[in-house]
PDB file of C-alpha atoms in Angstrom:
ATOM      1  CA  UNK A 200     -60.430 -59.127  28.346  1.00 55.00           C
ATOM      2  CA  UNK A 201     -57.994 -61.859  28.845  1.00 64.00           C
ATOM      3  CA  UNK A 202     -54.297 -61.123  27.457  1.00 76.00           C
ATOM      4  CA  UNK A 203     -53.577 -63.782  24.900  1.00 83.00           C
ATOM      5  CA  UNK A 204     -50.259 -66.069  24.837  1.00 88.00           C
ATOM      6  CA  UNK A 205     -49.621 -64.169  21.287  1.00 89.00           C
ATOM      7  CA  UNK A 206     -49.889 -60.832  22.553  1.00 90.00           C
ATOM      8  CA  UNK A 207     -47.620 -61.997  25.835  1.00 90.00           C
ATOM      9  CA  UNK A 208     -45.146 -63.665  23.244  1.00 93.00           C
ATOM     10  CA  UNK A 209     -45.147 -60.226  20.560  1.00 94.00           C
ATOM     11  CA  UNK A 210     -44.118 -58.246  24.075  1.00 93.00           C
ATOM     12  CA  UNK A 211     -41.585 -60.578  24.929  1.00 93.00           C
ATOM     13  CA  UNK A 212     -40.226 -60.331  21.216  1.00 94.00           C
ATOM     14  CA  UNK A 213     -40.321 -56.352  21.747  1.00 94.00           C
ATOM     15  CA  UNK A 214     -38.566 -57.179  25.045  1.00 92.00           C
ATOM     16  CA  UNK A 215     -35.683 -58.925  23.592  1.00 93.00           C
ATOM     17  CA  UNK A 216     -34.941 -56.534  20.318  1.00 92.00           C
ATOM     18  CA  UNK A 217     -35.221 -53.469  22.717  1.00 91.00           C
ATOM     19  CA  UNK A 218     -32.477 -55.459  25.315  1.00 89.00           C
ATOM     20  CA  UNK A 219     -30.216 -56.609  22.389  1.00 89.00           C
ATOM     21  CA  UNK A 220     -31.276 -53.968  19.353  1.00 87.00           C
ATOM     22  CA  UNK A 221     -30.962 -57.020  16.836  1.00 89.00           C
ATOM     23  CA  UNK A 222     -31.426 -60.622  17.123  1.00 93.00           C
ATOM     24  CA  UNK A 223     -32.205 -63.242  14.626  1.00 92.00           C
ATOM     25  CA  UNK A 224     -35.722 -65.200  15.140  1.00 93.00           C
ATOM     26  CA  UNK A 225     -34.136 -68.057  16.638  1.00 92.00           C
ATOM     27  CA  UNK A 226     -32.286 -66.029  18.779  1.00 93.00           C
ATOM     28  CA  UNK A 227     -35.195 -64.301  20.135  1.00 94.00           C
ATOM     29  CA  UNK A 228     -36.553 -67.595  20.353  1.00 95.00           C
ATOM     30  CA  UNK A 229     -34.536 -69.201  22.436  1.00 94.00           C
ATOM     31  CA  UNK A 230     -33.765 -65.789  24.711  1.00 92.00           C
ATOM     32  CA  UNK A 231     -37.557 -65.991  25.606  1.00 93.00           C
ATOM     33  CA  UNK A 232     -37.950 -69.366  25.647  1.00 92.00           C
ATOM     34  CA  UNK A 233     -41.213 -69.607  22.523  1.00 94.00           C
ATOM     35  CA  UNK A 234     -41.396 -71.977  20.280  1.00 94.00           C
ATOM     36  CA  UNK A 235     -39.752 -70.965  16.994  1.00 93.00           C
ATOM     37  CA  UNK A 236     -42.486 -71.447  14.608  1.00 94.00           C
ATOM     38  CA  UNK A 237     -44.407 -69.239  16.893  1.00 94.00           C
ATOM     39  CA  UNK A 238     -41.821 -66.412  17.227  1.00 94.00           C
ATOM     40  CA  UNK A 239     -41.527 -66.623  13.376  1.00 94.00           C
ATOM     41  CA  UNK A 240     -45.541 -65.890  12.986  1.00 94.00           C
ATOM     42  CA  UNK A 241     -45.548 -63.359  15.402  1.00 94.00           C
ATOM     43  CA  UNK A 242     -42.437 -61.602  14.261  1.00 94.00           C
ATOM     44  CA  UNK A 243     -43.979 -61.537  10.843  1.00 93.00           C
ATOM     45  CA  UNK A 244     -47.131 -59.958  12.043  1.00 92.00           C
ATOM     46  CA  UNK A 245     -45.443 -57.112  13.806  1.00 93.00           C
ATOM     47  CA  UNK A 246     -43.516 -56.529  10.848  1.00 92.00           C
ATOM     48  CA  UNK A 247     -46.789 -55.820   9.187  1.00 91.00           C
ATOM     49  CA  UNK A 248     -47.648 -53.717  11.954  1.00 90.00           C
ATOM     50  CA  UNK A 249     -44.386 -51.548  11.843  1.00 90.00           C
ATOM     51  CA  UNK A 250     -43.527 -52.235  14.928  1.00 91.00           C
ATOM     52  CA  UNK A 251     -40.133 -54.659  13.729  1.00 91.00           C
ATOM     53  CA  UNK A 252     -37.998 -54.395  11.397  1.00 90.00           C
ATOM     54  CA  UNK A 253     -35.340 -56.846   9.582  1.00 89.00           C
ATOM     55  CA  UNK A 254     -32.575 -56.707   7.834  1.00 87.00           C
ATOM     56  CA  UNK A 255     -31.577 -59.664   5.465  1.00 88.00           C
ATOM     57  CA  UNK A 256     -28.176 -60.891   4.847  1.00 81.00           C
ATOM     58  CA  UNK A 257     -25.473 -63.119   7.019  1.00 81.00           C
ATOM     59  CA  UNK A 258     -25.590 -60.224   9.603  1.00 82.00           C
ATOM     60  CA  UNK A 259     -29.056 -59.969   9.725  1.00 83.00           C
ATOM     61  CA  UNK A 260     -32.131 -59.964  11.683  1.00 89.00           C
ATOM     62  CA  UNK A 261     -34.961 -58.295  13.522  1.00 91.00           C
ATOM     63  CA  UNK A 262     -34.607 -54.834  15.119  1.00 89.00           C
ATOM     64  CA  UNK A 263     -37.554 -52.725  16.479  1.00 88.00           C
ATOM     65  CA  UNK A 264     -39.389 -50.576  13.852  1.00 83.00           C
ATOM     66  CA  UNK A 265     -39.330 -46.666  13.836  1.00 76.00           C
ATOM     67  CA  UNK A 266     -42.407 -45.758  15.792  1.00 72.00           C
ATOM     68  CA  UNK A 267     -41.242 -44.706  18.826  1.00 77.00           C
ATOM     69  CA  UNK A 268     -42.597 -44.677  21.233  1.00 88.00           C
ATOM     70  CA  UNK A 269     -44.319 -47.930  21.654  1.00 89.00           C
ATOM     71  CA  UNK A 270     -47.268 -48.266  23.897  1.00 91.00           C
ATOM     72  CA  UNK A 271     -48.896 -51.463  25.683  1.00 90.00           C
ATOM     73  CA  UNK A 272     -51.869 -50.193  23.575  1.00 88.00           C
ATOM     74  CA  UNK A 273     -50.005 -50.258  20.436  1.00 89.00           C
ATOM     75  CA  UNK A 274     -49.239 -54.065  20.527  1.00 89.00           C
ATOM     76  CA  UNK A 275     -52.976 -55.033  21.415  1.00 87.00           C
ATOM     77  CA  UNK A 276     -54.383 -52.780  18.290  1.00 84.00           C
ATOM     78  CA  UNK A 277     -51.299 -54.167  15.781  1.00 86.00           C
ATOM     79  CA  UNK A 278     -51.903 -57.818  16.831  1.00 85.00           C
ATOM     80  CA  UNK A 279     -55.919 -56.648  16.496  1.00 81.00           C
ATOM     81  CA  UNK A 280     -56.902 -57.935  19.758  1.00 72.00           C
ATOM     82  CA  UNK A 281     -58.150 -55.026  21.452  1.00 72.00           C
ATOM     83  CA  UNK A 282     -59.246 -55.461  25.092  1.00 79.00           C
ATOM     84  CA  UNK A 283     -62.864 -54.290  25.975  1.00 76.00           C
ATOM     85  CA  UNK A 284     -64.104 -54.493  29.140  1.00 73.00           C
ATOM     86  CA  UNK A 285     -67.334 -55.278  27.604  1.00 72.00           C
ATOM     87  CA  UNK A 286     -69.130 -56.458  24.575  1.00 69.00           C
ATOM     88  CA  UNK A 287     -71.357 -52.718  24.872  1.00 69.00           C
ATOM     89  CA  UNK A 288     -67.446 -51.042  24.322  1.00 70.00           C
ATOM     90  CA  UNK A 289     -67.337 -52.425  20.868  1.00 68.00           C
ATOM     91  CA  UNK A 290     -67.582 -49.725  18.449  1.00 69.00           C
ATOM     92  CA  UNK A 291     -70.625 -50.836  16.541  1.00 72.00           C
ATOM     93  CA  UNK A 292     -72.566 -52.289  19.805  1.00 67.00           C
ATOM     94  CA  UNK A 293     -75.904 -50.887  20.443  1.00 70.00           C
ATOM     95  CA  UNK A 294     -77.822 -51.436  24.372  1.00 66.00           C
ATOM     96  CA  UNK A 295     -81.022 -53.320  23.448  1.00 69.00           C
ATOM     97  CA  UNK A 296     -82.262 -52.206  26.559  1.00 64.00           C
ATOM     98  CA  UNK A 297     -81.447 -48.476  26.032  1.00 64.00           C
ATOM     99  CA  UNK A 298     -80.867 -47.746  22.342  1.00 61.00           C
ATOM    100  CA  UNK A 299     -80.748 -43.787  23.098  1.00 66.00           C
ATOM    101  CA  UNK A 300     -77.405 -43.819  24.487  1.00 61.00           C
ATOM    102  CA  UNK A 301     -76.735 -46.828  26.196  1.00 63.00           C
ATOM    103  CA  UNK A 302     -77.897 -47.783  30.104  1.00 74.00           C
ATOM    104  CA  UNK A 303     -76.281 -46.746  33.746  1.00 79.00           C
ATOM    105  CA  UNK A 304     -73.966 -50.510  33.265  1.00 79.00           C
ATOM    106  CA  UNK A 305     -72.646 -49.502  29.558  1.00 76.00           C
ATOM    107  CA  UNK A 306     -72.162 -45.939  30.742  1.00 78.00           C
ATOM    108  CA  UNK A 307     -69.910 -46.649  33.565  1.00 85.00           C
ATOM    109  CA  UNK A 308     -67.685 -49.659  31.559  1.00 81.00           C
ATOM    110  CA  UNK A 309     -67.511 -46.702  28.983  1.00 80.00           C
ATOM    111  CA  UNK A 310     -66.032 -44.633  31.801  1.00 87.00           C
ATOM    112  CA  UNK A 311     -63.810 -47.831  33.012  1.00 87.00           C
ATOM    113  CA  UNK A 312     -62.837 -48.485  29.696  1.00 83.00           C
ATOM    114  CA  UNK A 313     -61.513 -44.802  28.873  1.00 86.00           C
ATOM    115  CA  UNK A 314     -59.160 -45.793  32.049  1.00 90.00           C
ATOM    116  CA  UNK A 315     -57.996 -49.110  30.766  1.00 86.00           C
ATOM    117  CA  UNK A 316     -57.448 -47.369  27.521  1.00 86.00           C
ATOM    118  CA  UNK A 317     -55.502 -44.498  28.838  1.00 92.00           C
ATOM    119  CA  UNK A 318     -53.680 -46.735  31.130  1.00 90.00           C
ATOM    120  CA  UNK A 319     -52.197 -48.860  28.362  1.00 88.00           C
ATOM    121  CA  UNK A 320     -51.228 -45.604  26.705  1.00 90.00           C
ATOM    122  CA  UNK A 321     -49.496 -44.190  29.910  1.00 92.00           C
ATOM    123  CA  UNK A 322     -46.282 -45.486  29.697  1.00 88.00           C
ATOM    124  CA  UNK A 323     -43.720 -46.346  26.874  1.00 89.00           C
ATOM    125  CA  UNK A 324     -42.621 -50.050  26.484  1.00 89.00           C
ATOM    126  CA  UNK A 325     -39.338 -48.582  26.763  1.00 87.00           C
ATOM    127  CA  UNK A 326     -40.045 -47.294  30.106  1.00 88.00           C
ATOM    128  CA  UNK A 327     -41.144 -50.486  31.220  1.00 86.00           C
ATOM    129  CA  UNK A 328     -38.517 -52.643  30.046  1.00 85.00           C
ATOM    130  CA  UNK A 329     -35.408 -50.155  31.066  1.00 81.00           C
ATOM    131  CA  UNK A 330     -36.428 -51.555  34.595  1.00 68.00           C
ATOM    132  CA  UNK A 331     -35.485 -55.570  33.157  1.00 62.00           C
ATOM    133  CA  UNK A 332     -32.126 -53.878  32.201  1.00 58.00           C
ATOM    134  CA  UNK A 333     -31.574 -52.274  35.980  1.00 54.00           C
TER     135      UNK A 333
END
């Protein structure tokens, strides 16, 4: 369940285009202090995503994408690194102790994990980094 140093460097990225609307890799780069090569692979997979997007040319560069708004949980599920409290909260996981619906344990990380999950989808990234601008 431990955030990984991509998905802490793709919020810092998001951090820096919503601060400056548009900002060249190396810009972004050195704002945040990541390594370049990183920032570029990241950058490219949130373009994928739809969460960036860039604009060629001598005035160009990255900008955030249209979908707005952005949620915490939105970055974990583009980068695919979904957090799960549990192995038993993966999708396809079956209890071997209690096939017919799970046990009392995988019941109540279901119930913790509907919390984490609605948590990261409680505020907008917006929100969050309007306070870094205050």
């Amino acid at each position: 369940m431990l955030m990984t140093r991509e998905t802490d460097y793709a919020l810092r990225i998001l951090r820096a285009l919503y601060q400056e609307r548009q900002l060249s890799a190396a810009a972004i780069a050195q704002r945040e202090n990541m390594p370049k090569a990183v920032t570029l692979k990241i950058l490219k997979r949130l373009h994928a995503a739809g969460l960036v997007s860039s604009r060629r040319g001598p005035y160009g560069g990255y900008l955030l994408g249209s979908r707005e708004p952005l949620y915490l949980w939105d970055v974990f599920h583009a980068l695919g690194e979904p957090l799960f409290v549990n192995r038993c909260q993966q999708p396809e996981y079956r209890c071997e102790n209690y096939p017919e619906g799970g046990c009392s344990l995988c019941r109540e990380l279901s119930r913790i994990q509907s919390s984490l999950n609605a948590e990261l989808r409680k505020t907008p990234l917006s929100a969050i980094f309007q306070e870094d601008q205050e």
